[in-house]
mmCIF file of C-alpha atoms in Angstrom:
data_model
loop_
_atom_site.group_PDB
_atom_site.id
_atom_site.type_symbol
_atom_site.label_atom_id
_atom_site.label_comp_id
_atom_site.label_asym_id
_atom_site.label_seq_id
_atom_site.Cartn_x
_atom_site.Cartn_y
_atom_site.Cartn_z
ATOM 1 C CA UNK T 1 -11.390 -0.214 2.826
ATOM 2 C CA UNK T 2 -14.241 0.435 0.940
ATOM 3 C CA UNK T 3 -13.160 -3.241 -0.688
ATOM 4 C CA UNK T 4 -12.489 -4.264 2.210
ATOM 5 C CA UNK T 5 -15.690 -4.066 3.619
ATOM 6 C CA UNK T 6 -17.707 -5.702 1.135
ATOM 7 C CA UNK T 7 -16.038 -8.693 0.965
ATOM 8 C CA UNK T 8 -16.869 -9.059 4.626
ATOM 9 C CA UNK T 9 -20.171 -8.260 4.810
ATOM 10 C CA UNK T 10 -20.975 -9.642 1.749
ATOM 11 C CA UNK T 11 -24.326 -12.251 2.485
ATOM 12 C CA UNK T 12 -25.081 -10.181 5.630
ATOM 13 C CA UNK T 13 -28.173 -9.083 6.246
ATOM 14 C CA UNK T 14 -28.498 -4.735 6.337
ATOM 15 C CA UNK T 15 -28.449 -4.601 9.874
ATOM 16 C CA UNK T 16 -25.800 -6.720 10.148
ATOM 17 C CA UNK T 17 -23.809 -4.848 7.303
ATOM 18 C CA UNK T 18 -24.666 -1.528 9.097
ATOM 19 C CA UNK T 19 -23.589 -2.824 12.613
ATOM 20 C CA UNK T 20 -20.075 -4.778 10.572
ATOM 21 C CA UNK T 21 -19.428 -1.017 9.039
ATOM 22 C CA UNK T 22 -19.059 1.006 12.060
ATOM 23 C CA UNK T 23 -17.259 -2.246 13.967
ATOM 24 C CA UNK T 24 -14.699 -1.313 11.126
ATOM 25 C CA UNK T 25 -15.038 3.112 10.479
ATOM 26 C CA UNK T 26 -15.521 3.733 14.244
ATOM 27 C CA UNK T 27 -11.776 2.756 15.734
ATOM 28 C CA UNK T 28 -10.635 5.429 12.980
ATOM 29 C CA UNK T 29 -12.827 7.716 14.950
ATOM 30 C CA UNK T 30 -12.174 7.095 18.781
ATOM 31 C CA UNK T 31 -15.498 5.706 19.021
ATOM 32 C CA UNK T 32 -16.362 2.495 20.931
ATOM 33 C CA UNK T 33 -19.453 1.113 19.673
ATOM 34 C CA UNK T 34 -21.321 -0.040 23.320
ATOM 35 C CA UNK T 35 -23.346 -3.573 22.218
ATOM 36 C CA UNK T 36 -23.877 -6.474 24.127
ATOM 37 C CA UNK T 37 -24.906 -9.731 21.534
ATOM 38 C CA UNK T 38 -27.687 -12.108 23.636
ATOM 39 C CA UNK T 39 -27.691 -15.942 22.237
ATOM 40 C CA UNK T 40 -31.515 -16.700 24.073
ATOM 41 C CA UNK T 41 -31.240 -19.988 24.197
ATOM 42 C CA UNK T 42 -34.416 -22.698 24.869
ATOM 43 C CA UNK T 43 -33.884 -25.520 27.049
ATOM 44 C CA UNK T 44 -33.625 -28.824 25.397
ATOM 45 C CA UNK T 45 -36.708 -31.068 25.202
ATOM 46 C CA UNK T 46 -37.958 -32.223 28.634
ATOM 47 C CA UNK T 47 -39.240 -35.202 29.680
ATOM 48 C CA UNK T 48 -42.733 -35.835 29.920
ATOM 49 C CA UNK T 49 -43.734 -35.067 33.235
ATOM 50 C CA UNK T 50 -44.926 -32.682 35.828
ATOM 51 C CA UNK T 51 -42.798 -30.463 37.972
ATOM 52 C CA UNK T 52 -38.877 -29.368 37.595
ATOM 53 C CA UNK T 53 -38.418 -32.410 35.450
ATOM 54 C CA UNK T 54 -34.195 -32.940 33.854
ATOM 55 C CA UNK T 55 -34.097 -33.289 29.863
ATOM 56 C CA UNK T 56 -34.751 -36.381 27.548
ATOM 57 C CA UNK T 57 -32.501 -38.262 26.354
ATOM 58 C CA UNK T 58 -32.832 -36.338 22.738
ATOM 59 C CA UNK T 59 -32.771 -33.060 24.700
ATOM 60 C CA UNK T 60 -28.841 -33.899 25.808
ATOM 61 C CA UNK T 61 -28.014 -34.371 22.533
ATOM 62 C CA UNK T 62 -29.849 -30.970 21.603
ATOM 63 C CA UNK T 63 -27.827 -29.506 24.433
ATOM 64 C CA UNK T 64 -24.467 -30.802 23.030
ATOM 65 C CA UNK T 65 -25.175 -29.492 19.474
ATOM 66 C CA UNK T 66 -26.094 -26.339 21.045
ATOM 67 C CA UNK T 67 -22.537 -26.368 23.081
ATOM 68 C CA UNK T 68 -21.050 -27.424 20.488
ATOM 69 C CA UNK T 69 -22.288 -24.293 17.945
ATOM 70 C CA UNK T 70 -21.583 -22.100 20.872
ATOM 71 C CA UNK T 71 -18.106 -22.665 20.934
ATOM 72 C CA UNK T 72 -17.017 -20.645 17.958
ATOM 73 C CA UNK T 73 -18.653 -17.803 19.718
ATOM 74 C CA UNK T 74 -16.798 -15.394 21.667
ATOM 75 C CA UNK T 75 -19.295 -15.789 24.823
ATOM 76 C CA UNK T 76 -17.940 -14.437 27.852
ATOM 77 C CA UNK T 77 -20.978 -15.794 30.469
ATOM 78 C CA UNK T 78 -23.831 -18.740 30.569
ATOM 79 C CA UNK T 79 -26.776 -17.707 32.785
ATOM 80 C CA UNK T 80 -29.262 -19.810 33.058
ATOM 81 C CA UNK T 81 -32.787 -20.240 34.428
ATOM 82 C CA UNK T 82 -33.979 -22.131 37.522
ATOM 83 C CA UNK T 83 -35.615 -24.768 36.525
ATOM 84 C CA UNK T 84 -33.528 -28.303 35.818
ATOM 85 C CA UNK T 85 -34.514 -28.628 32.110
ATOM 86 C CA UNK T 86 -32.592 -25.405 31.313
ATOM 87 C CA UNK T 87 -30.051 -25.601 33.970
ATOM 88 C CA UNK T 88 -28.835 -29.184 32.457
ATOM 89 C CA UNK T 89 -28.600 -27.114 29.273
ATOM 90 C CA UNK T 90 -26.546 -24.495 30.345
ATOM 91 C CA UNK T 91 -24.269 -27.680 31.908
ATOM 92 C CA UNK T 92 -23.425 -28.769 28.638
ATOM 93 C CA UNK T 93 -22.512 -25.436 27.073
ATOM 94 C CA UNK T 94 -21.015 -23.915 30.112
ATOM 95 C CA UNK T 95 -18.536 -26.762 30.117
ATOM 96 C CA UNK T 96 -17.951 -26.959 26.251
ATOM 97 C CA UNK T 97 -16.904 -23.190 26.977
ATOM 98 C CA UNK T 98 -15.089 -23.616 29.871
ATOM 99 C CA UNK T 99 -17.520 -21.022 32.123
ATOM 100 C CA UNK T 100 -19.426 -21.599 34.584
ATOM 101 C CA UNK T 101 -23.507 -21.293 34.374
ATOM 102 C CA UNK T 102 -24.657 -18.395 36.525
ATOM 103 C CA UNK T 103 -28.736 -19.023 37.806
ATOM 104 C CA UNK T 104 -30.657 -16.430 37.693
ATOM 105 C CA UNK T 105 -34.638 -16.324 38.644
ATOM 106 C CA UNK T 106 -35.327 -13.918 36.106
ATOM 107 C CA UNK T 107 -34.874 -16.430 33.678
ATOM 108 C CA UNK T 108 -37.297 -18.790 34.937
ATOM 109 C CA UNK T 109 -40.153 -19.527 33.156
ATOM 110 C CA UNK T 110 -43.604 -17.871 33.026
ATOM 111 C CA UNK T 111 -45.080 -20.407 34.787
ATOM 112 C CA UNK T 112 -44.341 -24.533 35.241
ATOM 113 C CA UNK T 113 -46.806 -27.140 35.241
ATOM 114 C CA UNK T 114 -47.144 -28.151 38.566
ATOM 115 C CA UNK T 115 -46.433 -25.487 40.675
ATOM 116 C CA UNK T 116 -50.365 -25.158 41.512
ATOM 117 C CA UNK T 117 -50.620 -27.977 43.216
ATOM 118 C CA UNK T 118 -53.499 -30.428 41.650
ATOM 119 C CA UNK T 119 -53.478 -28.524 38.589
ATOM 120 C CA UNK T 120 -54.069 -30.799 35.541
ATOM 121 C CA UNK T 121 -52.332 -30.724 32.390
ATOM 122 C CA UNK T 122 -55.060 -29.209 30.421
ATOM 123 C CA UNK T 123 -55.899 -26.974 32.858
ATOM 124 C CA UNK T 124 -51.979 -25.437 33.184
ATOM 125 C CA UNK T 125 -52.814 -25.285 29.173
ATOM 126 C CA UNK T 126 -56.425 -23.236 29.663
ATOM 127 C CA UNK T 127 -53.950 -20.823 32.010
ATOM 128 C CA UNK T 128 -51.300 -20.804 29.441
ATOM 129 C CA UNK T 129 -53.230 -19.313 26.422
ATOM 130 C CA UNK T 130 -55.011 -16.747 28.456
ATOM 131 C CA UNK T 131 -52.726 -15.318 29.320
ATOM 132 C CA UNK T 132 -50.568 -15.939 25.910
ATOM 133 C CA UNK T 133 -54.337 -13.581 24.461
ATOM 134 C CA UNK T 134 -54.530 -11.445 27.512
ATOM 135 C CA UNK T 135 -50.802 -10.328 28.566
ATOM 136 C CA UNK T 136 -52.294 -8.440 31.745
ATOM 137 C CA UNK T 137 -53.950 -11.397 33.305
ATOM 138 C CA UNK T 138 -52.101 -12.687 36.228
ATOM 139 C CA UNK T 139 -52.546 -16.349 36.980
ATOM 140 C CA UNK T 140 -52.706 -17.965 40.321
ATOM 141 C CA UNK T 141 -49.034 -19.399 40.269
ATOM 142 C CA UNK T 142 -46.320 -17.241 37.810
ATOM 143 C CA UNK T 143 -46.548 -13.779 36.045
ATOM 144 C CA UNK T 144 -48.512 -12.258 33.455
ATOM 145 C CA UNK T 145 -47.421 -12.431 30.050
ATOM 146 C CA UNK T 146 -46.231 -8.811 30.300
ATOM 147 C CA UNK T 147 -44.254 -9.408 33.873
ATOM 148 C CA UNK T 148 -42.618 -12.395 32.174
ATOM 149 C CA UNK T 149 -41.336 -10.194 29.014
ATOM 150 C CA UNK T 150 -40.611 -7.613 32.150
ATOM 151 C CA UNK T 151 -38.327 -9.967 34.224
ATOM 152 C CA UNK T 152 -36.835 -10.667 31.279
ATOM 153 C CA UNK T 153 -35.977 -6.911 30.159
ATOM 154 C CA UNK T 154 -34.161 -6.503 33.357
ATOM 155 C CA UNK T 155 -31.758 -9.195 33.034
ATOM 156 C CA UNK T 156 -30.409 -8.259 29.963
ATOM 157 C CA UNK T 157 -30.151 -4.404 30.954
ATOM 158 C CA UNK T 158 -28.411 -5.371 33.701
ATOM 159 C CA UNK T 159 -26.244 -7.265 32.089
ATOM 160 C CA UNK T 160 -25.370 -4.875 29.334
ATOM 161 C CA UNK T 161 -24.551 -2.672 31.547
ATOM 162 C CA UNK T 162 -21.629 -4.579 33.394
ATOM 163 C CA UNK T 163 -20.955 -6.823 30.454
ATOM 164 C CA UNK T 164 -20.899 -3.405 27.250
ATOM 165 C CA UNK T 165 -19.345 -4.670 24.435
ATOM 166 C CA UNK T 166 -19.755 -8.768 25.271
ATOM 167 C CA UNK T 167 -21.517 -11.888 23.658
ATOM 168 C CA UNK T 168 -23.902 -13.534 26.629
ATOM 169 C CA UNK T 169 -25.625 -16.876 26.816
ATOM 170 C CA UNK T 170 -29.397 -16.834 28.604
ATOM 171 C CA UNK T 171 -30.538 -20.285 28.691
ATOM 172 C CA UNK T 172 -34.532 -19.813 29.257
ATOM 173 C CA UNK T 173 -37.754 -20.912 27.764
ATOM 174 C CA UNK T 174 -39.708 -20.787 24.736
ATOM 175 C CA UNK T 175 -42.584 -18.736 26.872
ATOM 176 C CA UNK T 176 -40.241 -16.216 28.471
ATOM 177 C CA UNK T 177 -38.757 -15.571 25.014
ATOM 178 C CA UNK T 178 -41.587 -14.504 23.089
ATOM 179 C CA UNK T 179 -43.019 -12.748 26.073
ATOM 180 C CA UNK T 180 -40.020 -10.492 25.964
ATOM 181 C CA UNK T 181 -39.726 -9.861 22.427
ATOM 182 C CA UNK T 182 -43.466 -8.994 22.395
ATOM 183 C CA UNK T 183 -42.639 -6.229 25.429
ATOM 184 C CA UNK T 184 -39.834 -4.752 23.040
ATOM 185 C CA UNK T 185 -39.529 -5.338 19.570
ATOM 186 C CA UNK T 186 -42.290 -2.981 17.844
ATOM 187 C CA UNK T 187 -45.267 -5.270 16.141
ATOM 188 C CA UNK T 188 -44.248 -4.645 12.530
ATOM 189 C CA UNK T 189 -40.835 -5.604 12.752
ATOM 190 C CA UNK T 190 -41.930 -9.133 14.577
ATOM 191 C CA UNK T 191 -44.424 -9.772 11.369
ATOM 192 C CA UNK T 192 -41.106 -9.676 9.163
ATOM 193 C CA UNK T 193 -40.426 -12.845 11.406
ATOM 194 C CA UNK T 194 -44.009 -14.047 11.372
ATOM 195 C CA UNK T 195 -47.180 -12.208 9.952
ATOM 196 C CA UNK T 196 -49.326 -13.611 12.816
ATOM 197 C CA UNK T 197 -46.473 -13.444 15.399
ATOM 198 C CA UNK T 198 -48.611 -12.652 18.004
ATOM 199 C CA UNK T 199 -51.573 -15.226 17.497
ATOM 200 C CA UNK T 200 -48.935 -18.220 16.800
ATOM 201 C CA UNK T 201 -45.971 -17.015 19.528
ATOM 202 C CA UNK T 202 -46.517 -21.200 21.459
ATOM 203 C CA UNK T 203 -45.128 -22.299 18.592
ATOM 204 C CA UNK T 204 -42.401 -20.370 17.763
ATOM 205 C CA UNK T 205 -39.475 -20.865 19.462
ATOM 206 C CA UNK T 206 -38.604 -24.891 19.544
ATOM 207 C CA UNK T 207 -36.368 -26.172 22.183
ATOM 208 C CA UNK T 208 -32.539 -25.743 22.159
ATOM 209 C CA UNK T 209 -33.755 -23.037 18.845
ATOM 210 C CA UNK T 210 -31.473 -20.215 19.739
ATOM 211 C CA UNK T 211 -32.632 -16.305 18.956
ATOM 212 C CA UNK T 212 -29.754 -13.601 19.009
ATOM 213 C CA UNK T 213 -31.064 -10.012 20.049
ATOM 214 C CA UNK T 214 -28.330 -7.017 19.951
ATOM 215 C CA UNK T 215 -28.680 -4.557 22.751
ATOM 216 C CA UNK T 216 -27.721 -0.819 21.281
ATOM 217 C CA UNK T 217 -27.974 2.430 23.463
ATOM 218 C CA UNK T 218 -31.228 1.157 25.184
ATOM 219 C CA UNK T 219 -32.283 -0.572 21.915
ATOM 220 C CA UNK T 220 -33.020 -4.131 21.246
ATOM 221 C CA UNK T 221 -32.550 -5.311 17.785
ATOM 222 C CA UNK T 222 -33.844 -9.025 16.889
ATOM 223 C CA UNK T 223 -31.056 -10.218 14.637
ATOM 224 C CA UNK T 224 -32.070 -14.027 14.669
ATOM 225 C CA UNK T 225 -35.588 -15.708 15.357
ATOM 226 C CA UNK T 226 -35.371 -18.957 16.840
ATOM 227 C CA UNK T 227 -32.553 -20.896 14.818
ATOM 228 C CA UNK T 228 -32.095 -24.702 14.854
ATOM 229 C CA UNK T 229 -29.672 -25.106 11.647
ATOM 230 C CA UNK T 230 -26.992 -25.930 14.502
ATOM 231 C CA UNK T 231 -29.158 -28.690 15.422
ATOM 232 C CA UNK T 232 -28.887 -30.698 11.924
ATOM 233 C CA UNK T 233 -24.996 -29.787 11.480
ATOM 234 C CA UNK T 234 -22.024 -32.357 12.868
ATOM 235 C CA UNK T 235 -19.198 -30.491 14.742
#
C-alpha cells in the first residue's frame, strides 16, 4: 500500500499528497471524505463596450479550450453568472460536457460598467479601485468587495451541502473570485501565491483562467490560482 501511494502522488503538492493518502486509506476505515471541488472559471475575453456584452472572437476560442480541458474532469454541475460573457463561456463548457448551465445571481460581478446610467469608464474604474482598497465601501451600484465575496461564499456553502463529493464548475468574474479568496483564505496563504496579493488583486485572474478550491468540513483550500496552461494546449 505504501508503494502504491508513493507512485500515485509523486509530483503532487503536499496538500494534494495528503488528500490522496486519505482517499486511499479512509475507505479501509469505513469513512467517506466529504470534499467538494470548485473550478472557478473567469469568463473569456469580452467585447470592448459598455453594458452586458458578449464574448469576443478570441474569448470564444478561450471558452472552447477551457471546455476541452474540463472534459477530462468528473464535473457534476456547471453554474454561471447571469452576465452574458459568463453565460456564453459556460454554454461552451456545458455543451462539451453534456450538462445544462445553471444560472446563479450570486456569481455576478461586484459591479458592471453600464449598470449606473451616465457613468463614464474612468468613473467606473475609480469606483472599482475604491472598492478594492476599502472592502467595506458600498458603491452606488453593485456590492462592496466584502459583500461580493460573501455572495460567492454563500453559493459555495449551499452547493457543497447538496453535492458533498462532487466537482463543480462556476463561471464567474475576476473581481468576484478575488473578493471571495480574500474573504475565505488567510492572508499569509494568499501571500504564498503572490507577495502583494491584495494590492494587485485586479491583475491576478485573467480571462478563462481556472482557480481550483477544495471545500472540506467548512474550510476552503486554495489548490490552484488562475491557471491558464490549458489555453496553450490543443485538445
